[in-house]
């Protein structure tokens, strides 16, 4: 969406709009290498979808910085992503 809100997961805060999201991703991939694999999808109220993902983050030398399962909650309006948030599965109602 033109006014999408996206988390700066490794830096804190949020970016807004496609240009800021693009700049954040460009910056992020110059510092780390991430692999995110969806595991399950859960429809929630108000157009939200919670995706349980297995996420592995490495530094550019290949050293694993994080390896675990987290939730990615997407708010979708008119077929477009309006917002995304990263949430621990224990607080999302999923996982242990």
PDB file of C-alpha atoms in Angstrom:
ATOM      1  CA  UNK A   1       0.000   0.000   0.000  1.00  0.00           C
ATOM      2  CA  UNK A   2       1.236   3.537  -0.583  1.00  0.00           C
ATOM      3  CA  UNK A   3       1.195   4.173   3.179  1.00  0.00           C
ATOM      4  CA  UNK A   4       2.475   0.741   4.283  1.00  0.00           C
ATOM      5  CA  UNK A   5       4.049   0.585   7.752  1.00  0.00           C
ATOM      6  CA  UNK A   6       6.988  -1.835   8.067  1.00  0.00           C
ATOM      7  CA  UNK A   7       9.141  -2.686  11.114  1.00  0.00           C
ATOM      8  CA  UNK A   8      12.866  -2.050  11.176  1.00  0.00           C
ATOM      9  CA  UNK A   9      13.292  -5.406  12.899  1.00  0.00           C
ATOM     10  CA  UNK A  10      17.037  -5.210  13.559  1.00  0.00           C
ATOM     11  CA  UNK A  11      17.218  -1.455  14.076  1.00  0.00           C
ATOM     12  CA  UNK A  12      13.995  -0.590  15.891  1.00  0.00           C
ATOM     13  CA  UNK A  13      11.186   1.683  14.830  1.00  0.00           C
ATOM     14  CA  UNK A  14       9.230   1.642  11.599  1.00  0.00           C
ATOM     15  CA  UNK A  15       9.446   2.895   8.036  1.00  0.00           C
ATOM     16  CA  UNK A  16       6.473   4.151   6.046  1.00  0.00           C
ATOM     17  CA  UNK A  17       5.726   3.927   2.345  1.00  0.00           C
ATOM     18  CA  UNK A  18       7.296   1.872  -0.449  1.00  0.00           C
ATOM     19  CA  UNK A  19      10.370   4.105  -0.874  1.00  0.00           C
ATOM     20  CA  UNK A  20      11.294   3.904   2.829  1.00  0.00           C
ATOM     21  CA  UNK A  21      10.688   0.128   2.828  1.00  0.00           C
ATOM     22  CA  UNK A  22      12.957  -0.245  -0.222  1.00  0.00           C
ATOM     23  CA  UNK A  23      15.692   1.862   1.412  1.00  0.00           C
ATOM     24  CA  UNK A  24      15.424  -0.151   4.648  1.00  0.00           C
ATOM     25  CA  UNK A  25      15.687  -3.484   2.815  1.00  0.00           C
ATOM     26  CA  UNK A  26      18.667  -2.228   0.801  1.00  0.00           C
ATOM     27  CA  UNK A  27      20.398  -1.151   4.020  1.00  0.00           C
ATOM     28  CA  UNK A  28      19.495  -4.399   5.810  1.00  0.00           C
ATOM     29  CA  UNK A  29      20.840  -6.665   3.053  1.00  0.00           C
ATOM     30  CA  UNK A  30      24.119  -4.718   3.020  1.00  0.00           C
ATOM     31  CA  UNK A  31      24.624  -5.719   6.682  1.00  0.00           C
ATOM     32  CA  UNK A  32      23.021  -9.158   7.127  1.00  0.00           C
ATOM     33  CA  UNK A  33      21.760 -12.140   5.164  1.00  0.00           C
ATOM     34  CA  UNK A  34      18.356 -13.455   6.132  1.00  0.00           C
ATOM     35  CA  UNK A  35      16.340 -16.479   5.128  1.00  0.00           C
ATOM     36  CA  UNK A  36      12.667 -16.578   6.119  1.00  0.00           C
ATOM     37  CA  UNK A  37      10.575 -19.665   5.407  1.00  0.00           C
ATOM     38  CA  UNK A  38       6.811 -19.630   6.063  1.00  0.00           C
ATOM     39  CA  UNK A  39       5.631 -22.574   8.174  1.00  0.00           C
ATOM     40  CA  UNK A  40       1.930 -21.887   8.775  1.00  0.00           C
ATOM     41  CA  UNK A  41      -0.641 -19.204   7.979  1.00  0.00           C
ATOM     42  CA  UNK A  42      -3.450 -18.182  10.347  1.00  0.00           C
ATOM     43  CA  UNK A  43      -6.293 -15.855   9.354  1.00  0.00           C
ATOM     44  CA  UNK A  44      -7.168 -13.391  12.106  1.00  0.00           C
ATOM     45  CA  UNK A  45      -9.793 -10.718  12.596  1.00  0.00           C
ATOM     46  CA  UNK A  46      -9.855  -7.406  10.739  1.00  0.00           C
ATOM     47  CA  UNK A  47      -7.971  -8.551   7.648  1.00  0.00           C
ATOM     48  CA  UNK A  48      -4.896  -9.760   9.481  1.00  0.00           C
ATOM     49  CA  UNK A  49      -2.866 -12.863   8.681  1.00  0.00           C
ATOM     50  CA  UNK A  50      -0.324 -14.274  11.125  1.00  0.00           C
ATOM     51  CA  UNK A  51       2.468 -16.204   9.429  1.00  0.00           C
ATOM     52  CA  UNK A  52       4.673 -18.440  11.555  1.00  0.00           C
ATOM     53  CA  UNK A  53       8.134 -18.349   9.977  1.00  0.00           C
ATOM     54  CA  UNK A  54      11.463 -20.072  10.518  1.00  0.00           C
ATOM     55  CA  UNK A  55      13.978 -17.256  10.329  1.00  0.00           C
ATOM     56  CA  UNK A  56      17.750 -17.623  10.045  1.00  0.00           C
ATOM     57  CA  UNK A  57      19.852 -14.454  10.092  1.00  0.00           C
ATOM     58  CA  UNK A  58      23.575 -14.491   9.308  1.00  0.00           C
ATOM     59  CA  UNK A  59      26.199 -11.799   9.187  1.00  0.00           C
ATOM     60  CA  UNK A  60      27.929 -11.304   5.845  1.00  0.00           C
ATOM     61  CA  UNK A  61      30.660 -13.772   6.871  1.00  0.00           C
ATOM     62  CA  UNK A  62      27.995 -16.475   7.306  1.00  0.00           C
ATOM     63  CA  UNK A  63      27.972 -16.555  11.113  1.00  0.00           C
ATOM     64  CA  UNK A  64      24.476 -17.321  12.435  1.00  0.00           C
ATOM     65  CA  UNK A  65      23.151 -14.391  14.473  1.00  0.00           C
ATOM     66  CA  UNK A  66      19.622 -15.729  14.993  1.00  0.00           C
ATOM     67  CA  UNK A  67      17.844 -18.996  14.219  1.00  0.00           C
ATOM     68  CA  UNK A  68      14.296 -19.459  15.410  1.00  0.00           C
ATOM     69  CA  UNK A  69      10.582 -19.190  14.854  1.00  0.00           C
ATOM     70  CA  UNK A  70       8.736 -15.884  14.966  1.00  0.00           C
ATOM     71  CA  UNK A  71       5.398 -14.502  13.885  1.00  0.00           C
ATOM     72  CA  UNK A  72       4.948 -12.055  11.030  1.00  0.00           C
ATOM     73  CA  UNK A  73       1.528 -10.401  11.263  1.00  0.00           C
ATOM     74  CA  UNK A  74       0.279  -8.716   8.099  1.00  0.00           C
ATOM     75  CA  UNK A  75      -2.648  -6.303   7.944  1.00  0.00           C
ATOM     76  CA  UNK A  76      -4.194  -6.430   4.480  1.00  0.00           C
ATOM     77  CA  UNK A  77      -6.595  -3.841   3.077  1.00  0.00           C
ATOM     78  CA  UNK A  78      -7.965  -3.839  -0.484  1.00  0.00           C
ATOM     79  CA  UNK A  79      -5.576  -6.661  -1.375  1.00  0.00           C
ATOM     80  CA  UNK A  80      -2.470  -4.698  -0.320  1.00  0.00           C
ATOM     81  CA  UNK A  81      -0.223  -5.023   2.724  1.00  0.00           C
ATOM     82  CA  UNK A  82      -1.014  -2.075   4.977  1.00  0.00           C
ATOM     83  CA  UNK A  83       1.261  -3.074   7.867  1.00  0.00           C
ATOM     84  CA  UNK A  84       3.588  -5.808   9.060  1.00  0.00           C
ATOM     85  CA  UNK A  85       4.792  -6.531  12.562  1.00  0.00           C
ATOM     86  CA  UNK A  86       7.217  -9.082  13.952  1.00  0.00           C
ATOM     87  CA  UNK A  87       5.941 -10.788  17.090  1.00  0.00           C
ATOM     88  CA  UNK A  88       7.209 -13.614  19.298  1.00  0.00           C
ATOM     89  CA  UNK A  89       5.005 -16.659  18.863  1.00  0.00           C
ATOM     90  CA  UNK A  90       4.342 -16.916  22.599  1.00  0.00           C
ATOM     91  CA  UNK A  91       2.571 -13.516  22.526  1.00  0.00           C
ATOM     92  CA  UNK A  92       0.777 -14.221  19.262  1.00  0.00           C
ATOM     93  CA  UNK A  93      -1.193 -17.210  20.494  1.00  0.00           C
ATOM     94  CA  UNK A  94       1.022 -19.662  18.595  1.00  0.00           C
ATOM     95  CA  UNK A  95       4.051 -21.689  19.527  1.00  0.00           C
ATOM     96  CA  UNK A  96       5.279 -22.578  22.978  1.00  0.00           C
TER      97      UNK A  96
END
